[in-house]
Amino acid sequence: MNWKLHIAHRLYSSSDSNRRVSRPAIRIAQAGIAMGLAVMMLSVAVAMGFQHQVRDKMIGVTAELTVRNLHQQNPIDATPIHVSDSVIRLVRQVKGVAHTQCYATKPGMIKTDNDFLGMVLKGIGSDYDTRFLQRHLVDGCIPQFSDSVASNKVVVSNTFARKLHLAVGDKIRTYYVDESDMRARQFTIVGIYETHLTMYDELFLLTDLYTVRRLNHWDGQQVSGMEIAAEHFEESDRMRNELSLAFGLDSDYYVCTIEEAVPEVFAWLRLLDMNVWIILVLMMGVAGFTVIAGLLILILERIAMIATLKALGANNVAIRSIFLHFATLIVCKGMLWGNVCGLVVCFVQQCWQPFTLDPATYYVNAVPIELGFIPWLSLNIGTLVVSILMLVVPSGLIAHIHPAKVLQFE
């Protein structure tokens, strides 16, 4: 067995009662490592959870890519594009396209006996993927809407339902202002959803595509836009470029990604990355300095042993190796407890969600947790490597210990 590693193990497992200073220092160092790793693990898990859950929600209510009219002033403006079978085939030829769905919008107003609210009626057809809305359904159902038949049914958000005191089965009247007149439509509420995305829940009512086309005086190929789901979110930029070239630079078709459509949300998510890096640096510093303090105390307490080893012929490199091995054992013990604490907290939050959030502000009703194997492994390896590297310089104190000066006082 390596004699340096053997001595390091003996030092670590020693129960010498005279070590009144180093034992508490070692425990503090292990606690610092454990706390630092646990906090870093939770920070990464929460940041990844936020980014993926919020991103998936934004994609769920629309898609990774949207095709709309180049001259459209805002997302709810009724400026149509023509989407024929040839256009759909052109889009689906682009690599990475998983699904396409058309929609049409019409700004209007809901009026009840006691109140009224502005809204946007969004028409969807049979090709629309409603799985996301099904997962966020509060009451009722999502019917199979059509682009050729008026259903007179509507799905409203829980925000509208609370403000206007609506329930499934109620009939509502909606009003739409054109250039020359005002038109009214009556719908029956068949479903209530809640995505916790304020920008969506406070705006849209869902009905069939046929009704919205008639309100806009459009033909069977005119829509407000086409939503394109990608197989992989990371390919959105490439797909946008290819679609723009396929449509032609002089066409009225404008392709934008979800990040371009709601830049403020994704800017906020990117800001989380900066916060995580700040936390990682701070916690790594706390963990490193507690281990450094423990190592220095141990070296000062073992001056006589160091002098004896030097007198017996051991060089500075060998003795430094002993104490670095010893420090590695401290770091590994602290990392073990850090992993236990961090993973337990992640598991509890993921299963029972004791830490809640205001969905109106954070888009989710509980702190999201998502920690993959690669981030977890990277945190552990990074903590171990950085902690050991931080100990290389302090261990240089051993070189300044001279056997003759030390042993003459023993």
Short mmCIF file of C-alpha atoms in Angstrom, two decimals:
data_model
loop_
_atom_site.label_atom_id
_atom_site.label_comp_id
_atom_site.label_asym_id
_atom_site.label_seq_id
_atom_site.Cartn_x
_atom_site.Cartn_y
_atom_site.Cartn_z
CA MET A 1 0.00 0.00 0.00
CA ASN A 2 1.20 3.56 -0.69
CA TRP A 3 2.78 4.74 2.57
CA LYS A 4 1.65 8.33 2.07
CA LEU A 5 -1.96 7.25 1.63
CA HIS A 6 -1.62 4.94 4.66
CA ILE A 7 -0.45 7.82 6.87
CA ALA A 8 -3.27 10.04 5.57
CA HIS A 9 -5.83 7.36 6.52
CA ARG A 10 -4.27 6.99 9.98
CA LEU A 11 -4.44 10.75 10.49
CA TYR A 12 -8.06 10.86 9.37
CA SER A 13 -9.19 7.93 11.54
CA SER A 14 -7.08 8.84 14.55
CA SER A 15 -9.01 9.36 17.80
CA ASP A 16 -6.14 11.15 19.57
CA SER A 17 -7.67 13.11 22.47
CA ASN A 18 -4.96 15.77 22.17
CA ARG A 19 -6.38 16.93 18.83
CA ARG A 20 -8.72 19.43 20.44
CA VAL A 21 -8.28 22.00 17.67
CA SER A 22 -8.13 20.05 14.42
CA ARG A 23 -11.15 17.81 15.05
CA PRO A 24 -13.67 20.71 15.23
CA ALA A 25 -11.91 22.38 12.30
CA ILE A 26 -12.27 19.22 10.22
CA ARG A 27 -15.97 18.95 11.09
CA ILE A 28 -16.48 22.61 10.12
CA ALA A 29 -14.66 21.97 6.83
CA GLN A 30 -16.87 18.97 6.09
CA ALA A 31 -19.97 20.99 6.96
CA GLY A 32 -18.81 23.77 4.64
CA ILE A 33 -18.32 21.33 1.77
CA ALA A 34 -21.70 19.70 2.45
CA MET A 35 -23.55 23.02 2.62
CA GLY A 36 -21.83 24.38 -0.46
CA LEU A 37 -22.52 21.30 -2.60
CA ALA A 38 -26.14 21.04 -1.43
CA VAL A 39 -26.83 24.72 -2.22
CA MET A 40 -25.14 24.42 -5.62
CA MET A 41 -27.15 21.30 -6.40
CA LEU A 42 -30.43 22.98 -5.46
CA SER A 43 -29.54 26.13 -7.42
CA VAL A 44 -28.85 24.18 -10.60
CA ALA A 45 -31.95 21.99 -10.13
CA VAL A 46 -34.24 25.00 -9.61
CA ALA A 47 -32.75 26.94 -12.53
CA MET A 48 -33.08 23.97 -14.89
CA GLY A 49 -36.61 23.33 -13.65
CA PHE A 50 -37.65 26.93 -14.22
CA GLN A 51 -36.13 27.11 -17.67
CA HIS A 52 -37.63 23.87 -18.93
CA GLN A 53 -41.08 24.24 -17.37
CA VAL A 54 -41.58 27.85 -18.44
CA ARG A 55 -40.17 27.15 -21.90
CA ASP A 56 -42.41 24.10 -22.29
CA LYS A 57 -45.43 26.17 -21.23
CA MET A 58 -44.64 28.88 -23.75
CA ILE A 59 -44.24 26.24 -26.46
CA GLY A 60 -47.44 24.52 -25.30
CA VAL A 61 -49.66 27.55 -25.87
CA THR A 62 -48.14 28.23 -29.28
CA ALA A 63 -45.13 26.39 -30.82
CA GLU A 64 -41.41 26.73 -31.41
CA LEU A 65 -42.04 28.62 -34.67
CA THR A 66 -44.85 30.80 -35.98
CA VAL A 67 -45.53 31.90 -39.55
CA ARG A 68 -47.61 35.07 -39.90
CA ASN A 69 -48.07 38.04 -42.19
CA LEU A 70 -45.02 40.29 -42.55
CA HIS A 71 -47.25 43.37 -42.27
CA GLN A 72 -49.00 42.22 -39.10
CA GLN A 73 -48.56 44.90 -36.45
CA ASN A 74 -49.07 42.68 -33.38
CA PRO A 75 -49.85 39.00 -32.64
CA ILE A 76 -53.61 39.62 -32.35
CA ASP A 77 -53.96 41.81 -35.44
CA ALA A 78 -56.26 40.24 -38.05
CA THR A 79 -53.90 40.40 -41.03
CA PRO A 80 -54.24 37.07 -42.87
CA ILE A 81 -51.89 34.83 -44.80
CA HIS A 82 -52.89 32.19 -47.36
CA VAL A 83 -52.09 28.66 -46.22
CA SER A 84 -52.85 26.17 -48.97
CA ASP A 85 -51.93 22.49 -49.19
CA SER A 86 -48.81 23.41 -51.16
CA VAL A 87 -47.67 25.78 -48.39
CA ILE A 88 -48.18 23.07 -45.77
CA ARG A 89 -46.19 20.60 -47.89
CA LEU A 90 -43.41 23.18 -48.29
CA VAL A 91 -43.21 23.64 -44.52
CA ARG A 92 -43.22 19.93 -43.74
CA GLN A 93 -40.32 19.33 -46.12
CA VAL A 94 -38.02 21.22 -43.73
CA LYS A 95 -36.05 18.84 -41.55
CA GLY A 96 -37.12 18.89 -37.91
CA VAL A 97 -40.78 19.87 -38.39
CA ALA A 98 -42.90 17.68 -36.10
CA HIS A 99 -46.34 19.23 -36.54
CA THR A 100 -48.13 22.17 -38.16
CA GLN A 101 -51.40 23.81 -37.09
CA CYS A 102 -53.27 26.89 -38.27
CA TYR A 103 -55.16 29.45 -36.21
CA ALA A 104 -57.12 32.67 -36.68
CA THR A 105 -57.76 35.50 -34.21
CA LYS A 106 -60.41 38.16 -33.78
CA PRO A 107 -60.25 40.84 -31.04
CA GLY A 108 -63.55 41.40 -29.27
CA MET A 109 -65.32 41.76 -25.94
CA ILE A 110 -67.25 39.54 -23.55
CA LYS A 111 -70.27 41.16 -21.94
CA THR A 112 -72.33 39.78 -19.10
CA ASP A 113 -75.23 41.34 -17.21
CA ASN A 114 -72.85 42.92 -14.71
CA ASP A 115 -69.47 43.29 -16.35
CA PHE A 116 -67.43 43.12 -19.55
CA LEU A 117 -63.85 42.26 -20.54
CA GLY A 118 -61.75 42.59 -23.67
CA MET A 119 -60.48 39.36 -25.20
CA VAL A 120 -59.20 37.71 -28.36
CA LEU A 121 -61.15 34.89 -29.93
CA LYS A 122 -58.72 32.27 -31.22
CA GLY A 123 -60.05 29.83 -33.78
CA ILE A 124 -58.42 26.40 -34.05
CA GLY A 125 -59.16 23.46 -36.33
CA SER A 126 -59.03 19.70 -36.18
CA ASP A 127 -55.27 19.77 -36.84
CA TYR A 128 -54.60 21.68 -33.61
CA ASP A 129 -52.65 19.78 -30.93
CA THR A 130 -54.68 20.21 -27.71
CA ARG A 131 -52.63 17.92 -25.45
CA PHE A 132 -51.12 20.84 -23.55
CA LEU A 133 -54.55 22.39 -22.94
CA GLN A 134 -55.90 19.01 -21.86
CA ARG A 135 -53.20 18.82 -19.17
CA HIS A 136 -54.18 22.27 -17.90
CA LEU A 137 -57.93 21.77 -18.02
CA VAL A 138 -59.70 22.89 -14.86
CA ASP A 139 -63.26 21.88 -15.78
CA GLY A 140 -65.19 20.59 -18.77
CA CYS A 141 -63.52 19.36 -21.93
CA ILE A 142 -61.70 20.49 -25.08
CA PRO A 143 -64.00 19.64 -28.00
CA GLN A 144 -62.83 18.62 -31.46
CA PHE A 145 -63.04 21.97 -33.20
CA SER A 146 -63.49 22.16 -36.97
CA ASP A 147 -62.49 24.52 -39.78
CA SER A 148 -65.65 23.84 -41.76
CA VAL A 149 -68.52 23.83 -39.22
CA ALA A 150 -69.54 26.36 -36.55
CA SER A 151 -69.73 24.73 -33.13
CA ASN A 152 -70.93 27.72 -31.06
CA LYS A 153 -68.72 26.33 -28.28
CA VAL A 154 -65.91 28.09 -26.51
CA VAL A 155 -63.16 27.28 -24.01
CA VAL A 156 -62.28 30.08 -21.61
CA SER A 157 -59.46 30.57 -19.14
CA ASN A 158 -59.95 30.34 -15.39
CA THR A 159 -59.02 34.04 -15.26
CA PHE A 160 -62.09 34.97 -17.31
CA ALA A 161 -64.22 32.52 -15.34
CA ARG A 162 -63.27 34.09 -12.00
CA LYS A 163 -63.62 37.69 -13.13
CA LEU A 164 -66.97 37.21 -14.86
CA HIS A 165 -68.31 34.43 -12.58
CA LEU A 166 -68.61 31.93 -15.42
CA ALA A 167 -68.94 28.16 -15.31
CA VAL A 168 -69.14 25.27 -17.75
CA GLY A 169 -72.54 25.27 -19.43
CA ASP A 170 -73.02 29.05 -19.22
CA LYS A 171 -73.86 31.01 -22.35
CA ILE A 172 -71.89 34.18 -23.08
CA ARG A 173 -72.32 36.93 -25.65
CA THR A 174 -69.29 38.32 -27.42
CA TYR A 175 -69.08 41.48 -29.54
CA TYR A 176 -66.78 42.40 -32.42
CA VAL A 177 -66.32 45.84 -33.97
CA ASP A 178 -65.68 46.13 -37.71
CA GLU A 179 -65.17 49.26 -39.76
CA SER A 180 -68.90 49.67 -40.43
CA ASP A 181 -70.82 47.74 -37.78
CA MET A 182 -70.75 45.68 -34.58
CA ARG A 183 -71.52 42.00 -34.61
CA ALA A 184 -72.42 39.65 -31.79
CA ARG A 185 -71.93 35.92 -31.29
CA GLN A 186 -73.27 33.70 -28.54
CA PHE A 187 -71.22 30.76 -27.29
CA THR A 188 -71.67 27.99 -24.77
CA ILE A 189 -68.75 27.41 -22.39
CA VAL A 190 -67.64 23.78 -22.61
CA GLY A 191 -64.25 23.99 -20.90
CA ILE A 192 -62.12 26.06 -18.56
CA TYR A 193 -58.31 25.94 -18.65
CA GLU A 194 -55.52 27.55 -16.62
CA THR A 195 -51.91 27.66 -17.82
CA HIS A 196 -50.70 30.27 -15.27
CA LEU A 197 -49.28 32.23 -18.20
CA THR A 198 -50.86 35.62 -17.60
CA MET A 199 -50.21 36.84 -21.14
CA TYR A 200 -52.28 33.92 -22.47
CA ASP A 201 -54.91 33.35 -19.78
CA GLU A 202 -55.98 37.01 -19.73
CA LEU A 203 -56.36 37.19 -23.50
CA PHE A 204 -57.60 34.13 -25.37
CA LEU A 205 -60.88 32.29 -25.77
CA LEU A 206 -60.78 29.19 -27.94
CA THR A 207 -63.39 28.24 -30.52
CA ASP A 208 -63.56 26.69 -33.99
CA LEU A 209 -61.54 28.11 -36.88
CA TYR A 210 -64.63 28.34 -39.10
CA THR A 211 -66.36 30.90 -36.85
CA VAL A 212 -63.33 33.20 -36.64
CA ARG A 213 -62.86 33.08 -40.40
CA ARG A 214 -66.47 34.15 -40.89
CA LEU A 215 -66.07 37.00 -38.38
CA ASN A 216 -63.02 38.19 -40.35
CA HIS A 217 -64.71 37.67 -43.78
CA TRP A 218 -61.92 35.29 -44.83
CA ASP A 219 -62.01 32.38 -47.25
CA GLY A 220 -61.12 28.78 -46.45
CA GLN A 221 -57.36 29.26 -46.94
CA GLN A 222 -56.85 32.46 -44.96
CA VAL A 223 -55.59 32.29 -41.38
CA SER A 224 -53.83 34.58 -38.93
CA GLY A 225 -50.85 32.28 -38.76
CA MET A 226 -49.38 28.81 -38.71
CA GLU A 227 -47.71 27.32 -35.64
CA ILE A 228 -44.87 24.88 -36.30
CA ALA A 229 -43.74 22.41 -33.65
CA ALA A 230 -40.09 21.34 -33.82
CA GLU A 231 -38.71 17.94 -32.93
CA HIS A 232 -35.94 19.65 -30.95
CA PHE A 233 -36.13 23.14 -29.48
CA GLU A 234 -32.42 23.75 -30.19
CA GLU A 235 -33.07 23.52 -33.96
CA SER A 236 -35.52 26.45 -34.00
CA ASP A 237 -33.07 28.99 -35.41
CA ARG A 238 -31.94 26.69 -38.21
CA MET A 239 -35.52 25.84 -39.13
CA ARG A 240 -36.51 29.52 -39.16
CA ASN A 241 -33.69 30.31 -41.61
CA GLU A 242 -34.60 27.41 -43.88
CA LEU A 243 -38.30 28.31 -43.84
CA SER A 244 -37.54 31.96 -44.62
CA LEU A 245 -35.48 30.90 -47.64
CA ALA A 246 -38.19 28.45 -48.73
CA PHE A 247 -40.86 31.16 -48.64
CA GLY A 248 -38.62 33.68 -50.38
CA LEU A 249 -37.26 36.99 -49.16
CA ASP A 250 -39.89 38.99 -51.06
CA SER A 251 -42.92 37.07 -49.73
CA ASP A 252 -45.42 38.21 -47.10
CA TYR A 253 -44.66 35.19 -44.90
CA TYR A 254 -42.69 36.05 -41.78
CA VAL A 255 -41.19 33.28 -39.64
CA CYS A 256 -40.29 33.94 -36.00
CA THR A 257 -39.17 31.71 -33.15
CA ILE A 258 -40.78 31.57 -29.73
CA GLU A 259 -37.79 33.45 -28.31
CA GLU A 260 -38.40 36.30 -30.75
CA ALA A 261 -42.13 36.31 -30.01
CA VAL A 262 -41.71 36.66 -26.21
CA PRO A 263 -38.11 37.92 -25.73
CA GLU A 264 -38.76 39.24 -22.22
CA VAL A 265 -39.57 35.76 -20.88
CA PHE A 266 -36.46 34.14 -22.34
CA ALA A 267 -34.29 37.07 -21.23
CA TRP A 268 -35.54 36.44 -17.70
CA LEU A 269 -34.70 32.74 -18.02
CA ARG A 270 -31.18 33.56 -19.25
CA LEU A 271 -30.75 35.86 -16.25
CA LEU A 272 -31.29 32.81 -14.03
CA ASP A 273 -28.10 31.30 -15.49
CA MET A 274 -26.09 34.30 -14.31
CA ASN A 275 -27.58 34.00 -10.82
CA VAL A 276 -26.68 30.32 -10.70
CA TRP A 277 -23.07 31.03 -11.69
CA ILE A 278 -22.81 33.65 -8.94
CA ILE A 279 -24.15 31.15 -6.39
CA LEU A 280 -21.74 28.46 -7.63
CA VAL A 281 -18.73 30.75 -7.25
CA LEU A 282 -19.77 31.90 -3.77
CA MET A 283 -20.51 28.41 -2.49
CA MET A 284 -17.31 27.04 -4.00
CA GLY A 285 -15.42 29.79 -2.21
CA VAL A 286 -17.11 29.01 1.12
CA ALA A 287 -16.38 25.30 0.76
CA GLY A 288 -12.79 25.88 -0.33
CA PHE A 289 -11.89 28.31 2.43
CA THR A 290 -13.29 26.07 5.18
CA VAL A 291 -11.15 23.19 3.89
CA ILE A 292 -8.10 25.47 3.66
CA ALA A 293 -8.61 26.56 7.26
CA GLY A 294 -8.93 22.94 8.40
CA LEU A 295 -5.77 21.93 6.52
CA LEU A 296 -3.69 24.79 7.93
CA ILE A 297 -4.81 23.97 11.47
CA LEU A 298 -3.91 20.32 10.93
CA ILE A 299 -0.45 21.22 9.55
CA LEU A 300 0.28 23.48 12.52
CA GLU A 301 -0.90 20.78 14.91
CA ARG A 302 1.29 18.15 13.21
CA ILE A 303 4.51 20.17 12.97
CA ALA A 304 6.38 17.62 15.09
CA MET A 305 5.25 14.75 12.84
CA ILE A 306 6.28 16.69 9.73
CA ALA A 307 9.71 17.41 11.20
CA THR A 308 10.16 13.74 12.10
CA LEU A 309 9.24 12.59 8.58
CA LYS A 310 11.73 15.07 7.14
CA ALA A 311 14.41 13.83 9.51
CA LEU A 312 13.72 10.29 8.31
CA GLY A 313 14.27 11.36 4.70
CA ALA A 314 10.82 12.28 3.40
CA ASN A 315 10.85 15.24 1.03
CA ASN A 316 8.40 18.14 0.89
CA VAL A 317 6.50 16.67 -2.08
CA ALA A 318 5.83 13.40 -0.24
CA ILE A 319 4.66 15.15 2.93
CA ARG A 320 2.45 17.54 0.96
CA SER A 321 0.95 14.48 -0.73
CA ILE A 322 0.05 13.06 2.70
CA PHE A 323 -1.88 16.16 3.69
CA LEU A 324 -3.52 16.51 0.27
CA HIS A 325 -4.71 12.91 0.57
CA PHE A 326 -6.01 13.75 4.02
CA ALA A 327 -7.83 16.83 2.65
CA THR A 328 -9.33 14.70 -0.13
CA LEU A 329 -10.86 12.41 2.50
CA ILE A 330 -12.36 15.46 4.23
CA VAL A 331 -13.78 16.78 0.95
CA CYS A 332 -15.24 13.37 -0.01
CA LYS A 333 -16.93 12.98 3.39
CA GLY A 334 -18.41 16.48 3.09
CA MET A 335 -19.54 15.80 -0.50
CA LEU A 336 -21.27 12.61 0.66
CA TRP A 337 -23.37 14.54 3.17
CA GLY A 338 -23.92 17.34 0.66
CA ASN A 339 -25.30 14.87 -1.87
CA VAL A 340 -27.57 13.28 0.73
CA CYS A 341 -29.00 16.64 1.84
CA GLY A 342 -29.34 18.08 -1.67
CA LEU A 343 -30.95 14.99 -3.22
CA VAL A 344 -33.36 14.54 -0.29
CA VAL A 345 -34.56 18.15 -0.61
CA CYS A 346 -34.92 17.75 -4.40
CA PHE A 347 -36.89 14.53 -3.94
CA VAL A 348 -39.21 16.02 -1.32
CA GLN A 349 -39.91 19.12 -3.44
CA GLN A 350 -40.49 17.08 -6.57
CA CYS A 351 -42.92 14.70 -4.87
CA TRP A 352 -44.80 16.89 -2.38
CA GLN A 353 -43.95 20.47 -3.46
CA PRO A 354 -43.87 22.10 0.01
CA PHE A 355 -42.29 25.27 -1.44
CA THR A 356 -44.93 27.11 -3.46
CA LEU A 357 -44.81 30.20 -5.68
CA ASP A 358 -47.20 32.82 -6.99
CA PRO A 359 -48.04 31.60 -10.52
CA ALA A 360 -49.02 35.13 -11.59
CA THR A 361 -45.37 36.15 -11.16
CA TYR A 362 -43.37 32.98 -11.79
CA TYR A 363 -45.70 31.11 -14.25
CA VAL A 364 -45.58 28.00 -12.01
CA ASN A 365 -47.32 27.30 -8.69
CA ALA A 366 -44.40 25.50 -7.01
CA VAL A 367 -40.61 25.62 -7.12
CA PRO A 368 -39.69 23.36 -10.07
CA ILE A 369 -36.90 20.83 -9.64
CA GLU A 370 -35.00 19.17 -12.46
CA LEU A 371 -31.51 17.73 -12.00
CA GLY A 372 -30.09 15.40 -14.61
CA PHE A 373 -27.24 12.95 -14.15
CA ILE A 374 -24.71 14.98 -16.16
CA PRO A 375 -25.22 18.26 -14.18
CA TRP A 376 -25.11 16.29 -10.90
CA LEU A 377 -21.89 14.50 -11.90
CA SER A 378 -20.33 17.77 -13.13
CA LEU A 379 -21.07 19.48 -9.81
CA ASN A 380 -19.46 16.67 -7.84
CA ILE A 381 -16.37 16.46 -10.03
CA GLY A 382 -16.04 20.25 -10.11
CA THR A 383 -16.34 20.54 -6.33
CA LEU A 384 -13.71 17.85 -5.77
CA VAL A 385 -11.23 19.25 -8.30
CA VAL A 386 -11.58 22.91 -7.26
CA SER A 387 -11.35 22.07 -3.56
CA ILE A 388 -8.14 20.07 -4.04
CA LEU A 389 -6.58 22.72 -6.31
CA MET A 390 -7.31 25.39 -3.69
CA LEU A 391 -5.29 23.35 -1.17
CA VAL A 392 -2.12 23.11 -3.25
CA VAL A 393 -0.82 26.57 -2.30
CA PRO A 394 -1.62 26.41 1.46
CA SER A 395 0.07 23.00 1.67
CA GLY A 396 3.29 24.80 0.64
CA LEU A 397 3.61 25.80 4.31
CA ILE A 398 5.20 22.38 4.85
CA ALA A 399 8.31 23.47 2.94
CA HIS A 400 9.01 26.15 5.57
CA ILE A 401 9.12 23.67 8.46
CA HIS A 402 12.75 22.81 9.37
CA PRO A 403 13.37 19.59 11.34
CA ALA A 404 16.34 20.96 13.32
CA LYS A 405 14.42 23.96 14.63
CA VAL A 406 11.34 21.93 15.51
CA LEU A 407 12.93 18.83 17.07
CA GLN A 408 15.23 20.75 19.38
CA PHE A 409 12.14 21.83 21.33
CA GLU A 410 10.68 18.29 21.54
#
